[in-house]
Every structure is written in C-alpha cells, then in structure tokens.
Amino acid sequence: MKRKPFLVRPGSRVRLADYSTSHTPGVGARADAARLLADNVRSIAEAQTRLYAQDRWSLLIILQAMDGAGKDSTIKHVMSGVNPQGVQVTSFKAPTTHELDHDYLWRSVAALPQRGIIGIHNRSHYEEVLVVRVHPEFLTRQQLPPGVVSKKIWRQRYKQIRHFESFLVQNGTIVLKFFLHVSAEEQRRRFLERIEKPEKQWKFSLQDVKERALWDDYQRAYEEMLEHTSTDEAPWFVIPADHKWYMQLAVGELIVDALKRLSVEMPVVDAERRRELVEGKRLLSREGKPRVIP
C-alpha cells in the first residue's frame, strides 16, 4: 500500500469530495487485510521496542474525524500488540475551566510523548480550528484579550500549528496525522447501530446527531485545515473510513512505513557496557544454585 492515494500534498487545494470514503486500494479482499493488519501489529510492536530502547525519537499520532468514524477502534486494533508501557493515548474532550485558562496548545503540549514512546491524540489541538471554527461562540469561553479575535484568527492558528509541529519534528518527535474520512450515510448507519445494539448504546450521544446538521460546515472546516496544515514535516493523510477493516489496515501500514524510515536500531553495546555484562555474569555465577530446604 502506497502513501500517495492518501497524502495531502502540501500547498494543494483540498476538496473532500475528491477523496473516496469507501475505496480499498491495494487490498484484494477483507481476509487479506486481516492478515496484513496482523503483520503490521507485529511490526509496530517490534519497532516500538527498538524505539524505547534507543530513547532518542518519539512518535505522535493524531487522529481527527467526524463522530462515528472509528478513532477508538483504530487505536484498539492497530496498537493491540504494543507493550502498554510504550504507548500513551490521550482523548481530548471539551476543554475544562483549568485548560481554558491556558493557551489552546497547552493541553496538547502537556500530553506529548516522551522519547521512546508512541503517543496517540484522539482528537487534538486541531479541534481549535474545527469545532471552534464551526462554533465560533466557543471563542468567548477562551478569555482571549481584546483584539486577538479577528477575521485573521484562523489563518494565525494555522501558522501557529505549523510552527508548533515543525518544532516537534526538529526535536525528535515524528508527527503523523490521519483524517478518518467517513461518509454521512455511513455515519448515520453507525449511529443507528449504537441505538439498536445494547452493547453499543453507551456510545450514543444525541449531541452527535445534532452536529450532523452542520455536516457541510465541518467539511469546509476540514478542507481548509488540511490545506493549511499539511506540510512536508508533518503531512496529513485522508483515510477512507467507511470500511473499518480497511481504515485500520491503511493507518497501520503508514505507521509501519514511518517507523521503518527512522531506521531505529537497538543500542550498540560499547566496551564499558560489555565489561559490566561480564562482571554481572561473574557475580551471578558465584551465587551458585539456590539451596533446596528439605
């Protein structure tokens, strides 16, 4: 599977209608996808072990989508093989009063992965140019100084986000951004499934249904956000999300590709470390076998 069908080329005009929500390029059948996903899960787990041991790089995965697109299931399936100590998942909800007393990037910075860790942001700082863009009344809650809120605020935030992500990359955090692109009809079907199946009813929110009335507004906000924040250092990928099995495979493939391009290897054991290993073995060997008490 290649990056090209999903990559938002920096500086390009984006029309989400040009990106399929249901195509499954590069995969013959769902059974093939299950096998390939299992391979990806193993590859990610092995790469994460090397990432943790080397302790130089970190990986930040950003998932954005309309409600019901499958962010949670993507995390569950793609990261199923990773040692829990090596992955950090943060799900961003509506900002708290404490968070609103800081700048809009503050809570994302506080949740950044440390070196050796894969961090996943389920929603992210991009909510500030998506939900807040569609609901500009939310800006009043941010207690911004007079004159800050103007017609330029969205362009300013795009610029701030680009600089923020460039800073992360230049300091050893790889940034992968996925927009899980679901159709309005598939979202409707999934909402109905949540209502009808008892085991999924806890997921249902009437507010999610009300937001569907603003579907076109959200699509325009996503288009402009993708246009202004997909960069060579931190590109966006638009992933078809109507088939969850394909969406999970595509995200996994792109994560594996990013980790491979890092060429992270296990730390090389130097002479001093080898001497420590020899001494450790000598001391442990002197202890002999444990005594058996009759």
PDB file of C-alpha atoms in Angstrom:
ATOM      1  CA  MET A   1       0.000   0.000   0.000  1.00  0.00           C
ATOM      2  CA  LYS A   2       1.427   3.367  -1.019  1.00  0.00           C
ATOM      3  CA  ARG A   3       1.206   6.746   0.727  1.00  0.00           C
ATOM      4  CA  LYS A   4       0.242   8.656  -2.425  1.00  0.00           C
ATOM      5  CA  PRO A   5      -3.543   7.964  -2.562  1.00  0.00           C
ATOM      6  CA  PHE A   6      -3.984   9.295   0.981  1.00  0.00           C
ATOM      7  CA  LEU A   7      -1.374  12.033   1.223  1.00  0.00           C
ATOM      8  CA  VAL A   8      -2.491  15.666   1.216  1.00  0.00           C
ATOM      9  CA  ARG A   9       0.233  17.354  -0.793  1.00  0.00           C
ATOM     10  CA  PRO A  10       1.482  20.494   0.970  1.00  0.00           C
ATOM     11  CA  GLY A  11       0.085  23.617  -0.640  1.00  0.00           C
ATOM     12  CA  SER A  12      -2.583  21.767  -2.606  1.00  0.00           C
ATOM     13  CA  ARG A  13      -6.257  22.669  -2.799  1.00  0.00           C
ATOM     14  CA  VAL A  14      -8.409  20.163  -0.914  1.00  0.00           C
ATOM     15  CA  ARG A  15     -11.922  19.058  -1.827  1.00  0.00           C
ATOM     16  CA  LEU A  16     -13.020  16.163   0.353  1.00  0.00           C
ATOM     17  CA  ALA A  17     -15.418  15.093  -2.393  1.00  0.00           C
ATOM     18  CA  ASP A  18     -12.294  14.119  -4.367  1.00  0.00           C
ATOM     19  CA  TYR A  19     -11.276  11.658  -1.636  1.00  0.00           C
ATOM     20  CA  SER A  20     -13.226   8.408  -1.503  1.00  0.00           C
ATOM     21  CA  THR A  21     -14.705   7.245   1.782  1.00  0.00           C
ATOM     22  CA  SER A  22     -15.145   3.650   0.613  1.00  0.00           C
ATOM     23  CA  HIS A  23     -12.374   2.669  -1.820  1.00  0.00           C
ATOM     24  CA  THR A  24      -9.942  -0.030  -0.704  1.00  0.00           C
ATOM     25  CA  PRO A  25      -6.898   0.373  -2.991  1.00  0.00           C
ATOM     26  CA  GLY A  26      -4.078  -2.144  -2.655  1.00  0.00           C
ATOM     27  CA  VAL A  27      -6.126  -4.915  -0.989  1.00  0.00           C
ATOM     28  CA  GLY A  28      -7.814  -7.807  -2.769  1.00  0.00           C
ATOM     29  CA  ALA A  29     -10.172  -8.954  -0.028  1.00  0.00           C
ATOM     30  CA  ARG A  30     -11.054  -8.394   3.609  1.00  0.00           C
ATOM     31  CA  ALA A  31      -9.369 -11.679   4.554  1.00  0.00           C
ATOM     32  CA  ASP A  32      -6.120 -10.385   3.045  1.00  0.00           C
ATOM     33  CA  ALA A  33      -6.495  -7.193   5.062  1.00  0.00           C
ATOM     34  CA  ALA A  34      -6.801  -9.160   8.325  1.00  0.00           C
ATOM     35  CA  ARG A  35      -3.565 -11.000   7.594  1.00  0.00           C
ATOM     36  CA  LEU A  36      -1.751  -7.807   6.601  1.00  0.00           C
ATOM     37  CA  LEU A  37      -3.015  -5.973   9.693  1.00  0.00           C
ATOM     38  CA  ALA A  38      -1.659  -8.761  11.896  1.00  0.00           C
ATOM     39  CA  ASP A  39       1.728  -8.329  10.186  1.00  0.00           C
ATOM     40  CA  ASN A  40       1.577  -4.582  10.837  1.00  0.00           C
ATOM     41  CA  VAL A  41       0.701  -5.094  14.500  1.00  0.00           C
ATOM     42  CA  ARG A  42       3.811  -7.262  14.913  1.00  0.00           C
ATOM     43  CA  SER A  43       5.998  -4.784  13.027  1.00  0.00           C
ATOM     44  CA  ILE A  44       4.787  -1.861  15.137  1.00  0.00           C
ATOM     45  CA  ALA A  45       5.394  -3.800  18.359  1.00  0.00           C
ATOM     46  CA  GLU A  46       8.943  -4.730  17.293  1.00  0.00           C
ATOM     47  CA  ALA A  47       9.713  -1.175  16.155  1.00  0.00           C
ATOM     48  CA  GLN A  48       8.349   0.256  19.392  1.00  0.00           C
ATOM     49  CA  THR A  49      10.707  -1.963  21.394  1.00  0.00           C
ATOM     50  CA  ARG A  50      13.655  -0.525  19.449  1.00  0.00           C
ATOM     51  CA  LEU A  51      12.245   3.000  19.770  1.00  0.00           C
ATOM     52  CA  TYR A  52      12.010   2.620  23.550  1.00  0.00           C
ATOM     53  CA  ALA A  53      15.460   1.081  23.895  1.00  0.00           C
ATOM     54  CA  GLN A  54      17.169   3.742  21.781  1.00  0.00           C
ATOM     55  CA  ASP A  55      15.380   6.570  23.645  1.00  0.00           C
ATOM     56  CA  ARG A  56      16.007   9.256  21.007  1.00  0.00           C
ATOM     57  CA  TRP A  57      12.814   9.531  18.969  1.00  0.00           C
ATOM     58  CA  SER A  58       9.126   9.665  19.794  1.00  0.00           C
ATOM     59  CA  LEU A  59       6.103   9.271  17.533  1.00  0.00           C
ATOM     60  CA  LEU A  60       2.952  11.400  17.792  1.00  0.00           C
ATOM     61  CA  ILE A  61      -0.118  10.045  16.000  1.00  0.00           C
ATOM     62  CA  ILE A  62      -3.026  12.454  15.583  1.00  0.00           C
ATOM     63  CA  LEU A  63      -6.496  11.105  14.763  1.00  0.00           C
ATOM     64  CA  GLN A  64      -9.202  13.504  13.629  1.00  0.00           C
ATOM     65  CA  ALA A  65     -12.612  12.576  12.262  1.00  0.00           C
ATOM     66  CA  MET A  66     -16.307  13.196  12.331  1.00  0.00           C
ATOM     67  CA  ASP A  67     -18.087  11.354  15.139  1.00  0.00           C
ATOM     68  CA  GLY A  68     -18.525   7.639  14.499  1.00  0.00           C
ATOM     69  CA  ALA A  69     -15.643   7.364  12.034  1.00  0.00           C
ATOM     70  CA  GLY A  70     -13.771   4.787  14.138  1.00  0.00           C
ATOM     71  CA  LYS A  71     -10.966   6.527  16.013  1.00  0.00           C
ATOM     72  CA  ASP A  72     -11.303   4.287  19.077  1.00  0.00           C
ATOM     73  CA  SER A  73     -11.440   1.051  17.087  1.00  0.00           C
ATOM     74  CA  THR A  74      -8.396   2.109  15.077  1.00  0.00           C
ATOM     75  CA  ILE A  75      -6.382   2.596  18.251  1.00  0.00           C
ATOM     76  CA  LYS A  76      -7.648  -0.711  19.656  1.00  0.00           C
ATOM     77  CA  HIS A  77      -6.747  -2.824  16.623  1.00  0.00           C
ATOM     78  CA  VAL A  78      -3.607  -1.143  15.294  1.00  0.00           C
ATOM     79  CA  MET A  79      -1.951  -0.865  18.709  1.00  0.00           C
ATOM     80  CA  SER A  80      -3.093  -4.242  20.038  1.00  0.00           C
ATOM     81  CA  GLY A  81       0.430  -5.714  20.059  1.00  0.00           C
ATOM     82  CA  VAL A  82       2.330  -2.816  21.622  1.00  0.00           C
ATOM     83  CA  ASN A  83       3.573  -3.033  25.206  1.00  0.00           C
ATOM     84  CA  PRO A  84       1.201  -0.736  27.189  1.00  0.00           C
ATOM     85  CA  GLN A  85       4.255   0.924  28.748  1.00  0.00           C
ATOM     86  CA  GLY A  86       5.325   2.069  25.296  1.00  0.00           C
ATOM     87  CA  VAL A  87       2.146   3.797  24.148  1.00  0.00           C
ATOM     88  CA  GLN A  88       0.302   6.777  25.612  1.00  0.00           C
ATOM     89  CA  VAL A  89      -3.265   7.538  24.486  1.00  0.00           C
ATOM     90  CA  THR A  90      -4.907  10.883  25.222  1.00  0.00           C
ATOM     91  CA  SER A  91      -8.558  11.504  24.340  1.00  0.00           C
ATOM     92  CA  PHE A  92      -9.359  15.203  24.234  1.00  0.00           C
ATOM     93  CA  LYS A  93     -12.849  16.269  25.269  1.00  0.00           C
ATOM     94  CA  ALA A  94     -14.271  19.767  25.662  1.00  0.00           C
ATOM     95  CA  PRO A  95     -11.644  21.853  27.495  1.00  0.00           C
ATOM     96  CA  THR A  96     -12.001  22.233  31.245  1.00  0.00           C
ATOM     97  CA  THR A  97     -12.023  25.567  33.060  1.00  0.00           C
ATOM     98  CA  HIS A  98      -8.400  24.982  34.028  1.00  0.00           C
ATOM     99  CA  GLU A  99      -7.433  24.256  30.402  1.00  0.00           C
ATOM    100  CA  LEU A 100      -9.270  27.358  29.196  1.00  0.00           C
ATOM    101  CA  ASP A 101      -7.036  29.438  31.469  1.00  0.00           C
ATOM    102  CA  HIS A 102      -4.099  28.449  29.227  1.00  0.00           C
ATOM    103  CA  ASP A 103      -3.389  28.910  25.539  1.00  0.00           C
ATOM    104  CA  TYR A 104      -5.116  26.431  23.208  1.00  0.00           C
ATOM    105  CA  LEU A 105      -1.939  24.387  22.626  1.00  0.00           C
ATOM    106  CA  TRP A 106      -1.192  23.949  26.329  1.00  0.00           C
ATOM    107  CA  ARG A 107      -3.058  20.706  26.933  1.00  0.00           C
ATOM    108  CA  SER A 108      -1.608  19.134  23.784  1.00  0.00           C
ATOM    109  CA  VAL A 109       1.917  20.036  24.890  1.00  0.00           C
ATOM    110  CA  ALA A 110       1.229  18.503  28.316  1.00  0.00           C
ATOM    111  CA  ALA A 111       0.254  15.235  26.608  1.00  0.00           C
ATOM    112  CA  LEU A 112       3.220  14.944  24.230  1.00  0.00           C
ATOM    113  CA  PRO A 113       5.005  11.570  24.250  1.00  0.00           C
ATOM    114  CA  GLN A 114       8.461  11.397  25.817  1.00  0.00           C
ATOM    115  CA  ARG A 115      11.376   9.921  23.912  1.00  0.00           C
ATOM    116  CA  GLY A 116      10.897   6.246  23.137  1.00  0.00           C
ATOM    117  CA  ILE A 117       7.103   6.456  23.378  1.00  0.00           C
ATOM    118  CA  ILE A 118       4.309   6.332  20.798  1.00  0.00           C
ATOM    119  CA  GLY A 119       1.731   8.968  21.707  1.00  0.00           C
ATOM    120  CA  ILE A 120      -1.782   8.956  20.252  1.00  0.00           C
ATOM    121  CA  HIS A 121      -4.014  12.019  20.397  1.00  0.00           C
ATOM    122  CA  ASN A 122      -7.643  11.038  19.885  1.00  0.00           C
ATOM    123  CA  ARG A 123      -8.744  14.477  18.703  1.00  0.00           C
ATOM    124  CA  SER A 124      -6.135  17.146  19.292  1.00  0.00           C
ATOM    125  CA  HIS A 125      -5.217  20.820  19.028  1.00  0.00           C
ATOM    126  CA  TYR A 126      -6.962  20.720  15.646  1.00  0.00           C
ATOM    127  CA  GLU A 127     -10.303  20.946  17.437  1.00  0.00           C
ATOM    128  CA  GLU A 128      -9.421  24.636  17.799  1.00  0.00           C
ATOM    129  CA  VAL A 129      -9.751  25.168  14.038  1.00  0.00           C
ATOM    130  CA  LEU A 130     -12.587  22.668  13.543  1.00  0.00           C
ATOM    131  CA  VAL A 131     -15.199  22.588  16.315  1.00  0.00           C
ATOM    132  CA  VAL A 132     -14.350  26.142  17.373  1.00  0.00           C
ATOM    133  CA  ARG A 133     -14.444  27.231  13.724  1.00  0.00           C
ATOM    134  CA  VAL A 134     -17.924  25.760  13.301  1.00  0.00           C
ATOM    135  CA  HIS A 135     -18.993  27.112  16.701  1.00  0.00           C
ATOM    136  CA  PRO A 136     -17.216  30.499  16.943  1.00  0.00           C
ATOM    137  CA  GLU A 137     -19.173  31.252  20.120  1.00  0.00           C
ATOM    138  CA  PHE A 138     -16.720  28.879  21.855  1.00  0.00           C
ATOM    139  CA  LEU A 139     -14.053  31.553  21.435  1.00  0.00           C
ATOM    140  CA  THR A 140     -15.760  33.660  24.088  1.00  0.00           C
ATOM    141  CA  ARG A 141     -15.006  30.959  26.668  1.00  0.00           C
ATOM    142  CA  GLN A 142     -11.285  31.204  25.986  1.00  0.00           C
ATOM    143  CA  GLN A 143     -10.985  34.586  27.688  1.00  0.00           C
ATOM    144  CA  LEU A 144      -8.754  35.947  24.952  1.00  0.00           C
ATOM    145  CA  PRO A 145      -7.544  39.571  25.234  1.00  0.00           C
ATOM    146  CA  PRO A 146      -9.354  42.273  23.257  1.00  0.00           C
ATOM    147  CA  GLY A 147      -8.193  42.482  19.658  1.00  0.00           C
ATOM    148  CA  VAL A 148      -6.988  38.864  19.438  1.00  0.00           C
ATOM    149  CA  VAL A 149     -10.238  37.571  17.967  1.00  0.00           C
ATOM    150  CA  SER A 150     -10.460  38.886  14.420  1.00  0.00           C
ATOM    151  CA  LYS A 151     -11.053  37.600  10.904  1.00  0.00           C
ATOM    152  CA  LYS A 152      -7.373  36.616  10.845  1.00  0.00           C
ATOM    153  CA  ILE A 153      -7.571  34.253  13.816  1.00  0.00           C
ATOM    154  CA  TRP A 154      -7.927  31.037  11.814  1.00  0.00           C
ATOM    155  CA  ARG A 155      -5.016  31.828   9.487  1.00  0.00           C
ATOM    156  CA  GLN A 156      -2.985  32.780  12.560  1.00  0.00           C
ATOM    157  CA  ARG A 157      -3.799  29.480  14.235  1.00  0.00           C
ATOM    158  CA  TYR A 158      -2.873  27.506  11.123  1.00  0.00           C
ATOM    159  CA  LYS A 159       0.500  29.268  11.147  1.00  0.00           C
ATOM    160  CA  GLN A 160       0.986  28.646  14.875  1.00  0.00           C
ATOM    161  CA  ILE A 161       0.160  24.956  14.451  1.00  0.00           C
ATOM    162  CA  ARG A 162       2.603  24.579  11.549  1.00  0.00           C
ATOM    163  CA  HIS A 163       5.373  26.155  13.632  1.00  0.00           C
ATOM    164  CA  PHE A 164       4.471  24.012  16.644  1.00  0.00           C
ATOM    165  CA  GLU A 165       4.657  20.773  14.665  1.00  0.00           C
ATOM    166  CA  SER A 166       7.862  21.840  12.929  1.00  0.00           C
ATOM    167  CA  PHE A 167       9.398  22.432  16.357  1.00  0.00           C
ATOM    168  CA  LEU A 168       8.353  18.926  17.442  1.00  0.00           C
ATOM    169  CA  VAL A 169       9.857  17.261  14.361  1.00  0.00           C
ATOM    170  CA  GLN A 170      13.114  19.194  14.662  1.00  0.00           C
ATOM    171  CA  ASN A 171      13.394  17.981  18.251  1.00  0.00           C
ATOM    172  CA  GLY A 172      12.860  14.297  17.576  1.00  0.00           C
ATOM    173  CA  THR A 173       9.080  13.779  17.544  1.00  0.00           C
ATOM    174  CA  ILE A 174       7.710  12.350  14.311  1.00  0.00           C
ATOM    175  CA  VAL A 175       4.191  13.654  13.638  1.00  0.00           C
ATOM    176  CA  LEU A 176       1.683  11.506  11.721  1.00  0.00           C
ATOM    177  CA  LYS A 177      -1.777  12.970  11.133  1.00  0.00           C
ATOM    178  CA  PHE A 178      -4.781  10.945   9.975  1.00  0.00           C
ATOM    179  CA  PHE A 179      -8.189  12.261   8.966  1.00  0.00           C
ATOM    180  CA  LEU A 180     -10.557   9.280   9.010  1.00  0.00           C
ATOM    181  CA  HIS A 181     -12.904  10.190   6.176  1.00  0.00           C
ATOM    182  CA  VAL A 182     -16.379   8.728   6.722  1.00  0.00           C
ATOM    183  CA  SER A 183     -19.470   9.423   4.622  1.00  0.00           C
ATOM    184  CA  ALA A 184     -22.617  10.983   6.058  1.00  0.00           C
ATOM    185  CA  GLU A 185     -24.630   7.863   5.206  1.00  0.00           C
ATOM    186  CA  GLU A 186     -22.160   5.530   6.920  1.00  0.00           C
ATOM    187  CA  GLN A 187     -22.129   7.769   9.982  1.00  0.00           C
ATOM    188  CA  ARG A 188     -25.946   7.602  10.074  1.00  0.00           C
ATOM    189  CA  ARG A 189     -25.838   3.802   9.878  1.00  0.00           C
ATOM    190  CA  ARG A 190     -23.321   3.595  12.741  1.00  0.00           C
ATOM    191  CA  PHE A 191     -25.374   5.935  14.935  1.00  0.00           C
ATOM    192  CA  LEU A 192     -28.452   3.756  14.352  1.00  0.00           C
ATOM    193  CA  GLU A 193     -26.400   0.683  15.238  1.00  0.00           C
ATOM    194  CA  ARG A 194     -25.408   2.343  18.519  1.00  0.00           C
ATOM    195  CA  ILE A 195     -29.057   2.948  19.319  1.00  0.00           C
ATOM    196  CA  GLU A 196     -30.221  -0.553  18.393  1.00  0.00           C
ATOM    197  CA  LYS A 197     -27.467  -2.675  19.954  1.00  0.00           C
ATOM    198  CA  PRO A 198     -27.498  -2.724  23.784  1.00  0.00           C
ATOM    199  CA  GLU A 199     -23.745  -3.240  23.984  1.00  0.00           C
ATOM    200  CA  LYS A 200     -23.191  -0.034  21.989  1.00  0.00           C
ATOM    201  CA  GLN A 201     -25.859   2.215  23.486  1.00  0.00           C
ATOM    202  CA  TRP A 202     -23.370   3.756  25.917  1.00  0.00           C
ATOM    203  CA  LYS A 203     -21.587   5.280  22.913  1.00  0.00           C
ATOM    204  CA  PHE A 204     -24.648   7.142  21.667  1.00  0.00           C
ATOM    205  CA  SER A 205     -24.919  10.883  22.179  1.00  0.00           C
ATOM    206  CA  LEU A 206     -27.847  12.965  20.972  1.00  0.00           C
ATOM    207  CA  GLN A 207     -25.416  15.867  20.554  1.00  0.00           C
ATOM    208  CA  ASP A 208     -23.558  13.867  17.893  1.00  0.00           C
ATOM    209  CA  VAL A 209     -26.782  13.602  15.894  1.00  0.00           C
ATOM    210  CA  LYS A 210     -27.473  17.327  16.282  1.00  0.00           C
ATOM    211  CA  GLU A 211     -23.999  18.087  14.929  1.00  0.00           C
ATOM    212  CA  ARG A 212     -24.931  16.251  11.703  1.00  0.00           C
ATOM    213  CA  ALA A 213     -26.990  19.306  10.777  1.00  0.00           C
ATOM    214  CA  LEU A 214     -23.647  21.125  10.483  1.00  0.00           C
ATOM    215  CA  TRP A 215     -22.061  18.461   8.266  1.00  0.00           C
ATOM    216  CA  ASP A 216     -21.275  20.816   5.381  1.00  0.00           C
ATOM    217  CA  ASP A 217     -19.763  23.382   7.750  1.00  0.00           C
ATOM    218  CA  TYR A 218     -17.487  20.726   9.203  1.00  0.00           C
ATOM    219  CA  GLN A 219     -16.460  19.504   5.754  1.00  0.00           C
ATOM    220  CA  ARG A 220     -15.430  23.035   4.766  1.00  0.00           C
ATOM    221  CA  ALA A 221     -13.541  23.478   8.044  1.00  0.00           C
ATOM    222  CA  TYR A 222     -11.686  20.209   7.455  1.00  0.00           C
ATOM    223  CA  GLU A 223     -10.846  21.149   3.881  1.00  0.00           C
ATOM    224  CA  GLU A 224      -9.314  24.461   4.865  1.00  0.00           C
ATOM    225  CA  MET A 225      -7.479  22.913   7.821  1.00  0.00           C
ATOM    226  CA  LEU A 226      -5.990  20.184   5.599  1.00  0.00           C
ATOM    227  CA  GLU A 227      -4.922  22.755   3.002  1.00  0.00           C
ATOM    228  CA  HIS A 228      -3.112  24.960   5.511  1.00  0.00           C
ATOM    229  CA  THR A 229      -1.535  22.428   7.866  1.00  0.00           C
ATOM    230  CA  SER A 230      -0.312  19.540   5.714  1.00  0.00           C
ATOM    231  CA  THR A 231       3.449  20.064   5.475  1.00  0.00           C
ATOM    232  CA  ASP A 232       6.473  18.066   4.373  1.00  0.00           C
ATOM    233  CA  GLU A 233       7.468  17.678   8.024  1.00  0.00           C
ATOM    234  CA  ALA A 234       4.004  16.765   9.322  1.00  0.00           C
ATOM    235  CA  PRO A 235       1.718  15.667   6.461  1.00  0.00           C
ATOM    236  CA  TRP A 236      -1.973  14.813   6.620  1.00  0.00           C
ATOM    237  CA  PHE A 237      -3.341  11.519   5.306  1.00  0.00           C
ATOM    238  CA  VAL A 238      -7.027  11.231   4.354  1.00  0.00           C
ATOM    239  CA  ILE A 239      -8.026   7.621   5.075  1.00  0.00           C
ATOM    240  CA  PRO A 240     -11.232   6.039   3.665  1.00  0.00           C
ATOM    241  CA  ALA A 241     -13.262   5.141   6.767  1.00  0.00           C
ATOM    242  CA  ASP A 242     -16.497   3.564   5.532  1.00  0.00           C
ATOM    243  CA  HIS A 243     -14.853   0.129   5.879  1.00  0.00           C
ATOM    244  CA  LYS A 244     -13.234  -0.048   9.298  1.00  0.00           C
ATOM    245  CA  TRP A 245     -11.136  -3.076   8.375  1.00  0.00           C
ATOM    246  CA  TYR A 246      -9.517  -1.125   5.539  1.00  0.00           C
ATOM    247  CA  MET A 247      -9.124   2.054   7.575  1.00  0.00           C
ATOM    248  CA  GLN A 248      -7.254   0.148  10.298  1.00  0.00           C
ATOM    249  CA  LEU A 249      -5.007  -1.532   7.734  1.00  0.00           C
ATOM    250  CA  ALA A 250      -4.165   1.758   5.990  1.00  0.00           C
ATOM    251  CA  VAL A 251      -3.319   3.547   9.244  1.00  0.00           C
ATOM    252  CA  GLY A 252      -1.186   0.595  10.374  1.00  0.00           C
ATOM    253  CA  GLU A 253       0.692   0.496   7.063  1.00  0.00           C
ATOM    254  CA  LEU A 254       1.547   4.185   7.261  1.00  0.00           C
ATOM    255  CA  ILE A 255       2.746   3.876  10.865  1.00  0.00           C
ATOM    256  CA  VAL A 256       4.979   0.941   9.914  1.00  0.00           C
ATOM    257  CA  ASP A 257       6.332   2.939   6.974  1.00  0.00           C
ATOM    258  CA  ALA A 258       7.154   5.919   9.200  1.00  0.00           C
ATOM    259  CA  LEU A 259       8.932   3.740  11.772  1.00  0.00           C
ATOM    260  CA  LYS A 260      10.931   1.961   9.065  1.00  0.00           C
ATOM    261  CA  ARG A 261      12.118   5.258   7.625  1.00  0.00           C
ATOM    262  CA  LEU A 262      13.502   6.180  11.045  1.00  0.00           C
ATOM    263  CA  SER A 263      15.873   3.187  10.820  1.00  0.00           C
ATOM    264  CA  VAL A 264      15.835   2.827  14.603  1.00  0.00           C
ATOM    265  CA  GLU A 265      18.089   0.025  15.861  1.00  0.00           C
ATOM    266  CA  MET A 266      18.781  -1.458  19.270  1.00  0.00           C
ATOM    267  CA  PRO A 267      21.541   0.415  21.148  1.00  0.00           C
ATOM    268  CA  VAL A 268      25.084  -0.751  20.387  1.00  0.00           C
ATOM    269  CA  VAL A 269      26.825  -2.295  23.405  1.00  0.00           C
ATOM    270  CA  ASP A 270      30.136  -0.473  23.909  1.00  0.00           C
ATOM    271  CA  ALA A 271      33.266  -1.776  25.642  1.00  0.00           C
ATOM    272  CA  GLU A 272      32.299  -0.391  29.052  1.00  0.00           C
ATOM    273  CA  ARG A 273      28.850  -1.938  28.844  1.00  0.00           C
ATOM    274  CA  ARG A 274      30.324  -5.303  27.829  1.00  0.00           C
ATOM    275  CA  ARG A 275      32.582  -5.206  30.881  1.00  0.00           C
ATOM    276  CA  GLU A 276      29.503  -4.618  33.042  1.00  0.00           C
ATOM    277  CA  LEU A 277      27.781  -7.605  31.470  1.00  0.00           C
ATOM    278  CA  VAL A 278      30.788  -9.845  32.064  1.00  0.00           C
ATOM    279  CA  GLU A 279      31.040  -8.684  35.694  1.00  0.00           C
ATOM    280  CA  GLY A 280      27.316  -9.180  36.224  1.00  0.00           C
ATOM    281  CA  LYS A 281      27.504 -12.706  34.885  1.00  0.00           C
ATOM    282  CA  ARG A 282      30.549 -13.450  37.091  1.00  0.00           C
ATOM    283  CA  LEU A 283      28.794 -12.233  40.246  1.00  0.00           C
ATOM    284  CA  LEU A 284      25.610 -14.133  39.488  1.00  0.00           C
ATOM    285  CA  SER A 285      27.533 -17.312  38.661  1.00  0.00           C
ATOM    286  CA  ARG A 286      29.317 -17.174  42.038  1.00  0.00           C
ATOM    287  CA  GLU A 287      26.000 -17.409  43.829  1.00  0.00           C
ATOM    288  CA  GLY A 288      25.555 -20.946  42.547  1.00  0.00           C
ATOM    289  CA  LYS A 289      22.243 -22.786  42.577  1.00  0.00           C
ATOM    290  CA  PRO A 290      19.710 -21.960  45.309  1.00  0.00           C
ATOM    291  CA  ARG A 291      19.676 -24.350  48.235  1.00  0.00           C
ATOM    292  CA  VAL A 292      16.719 -26.668  48.473  1.00  0.00           C
ATOM    293  CA  ILE A 293      15.329 -26.870  52.012  1.00  0.00           C
ATOM    294  CA  PRO A 294      14.016 -30.381  52.723  1.00  0.00           C
TER     295      PRO A 294
END
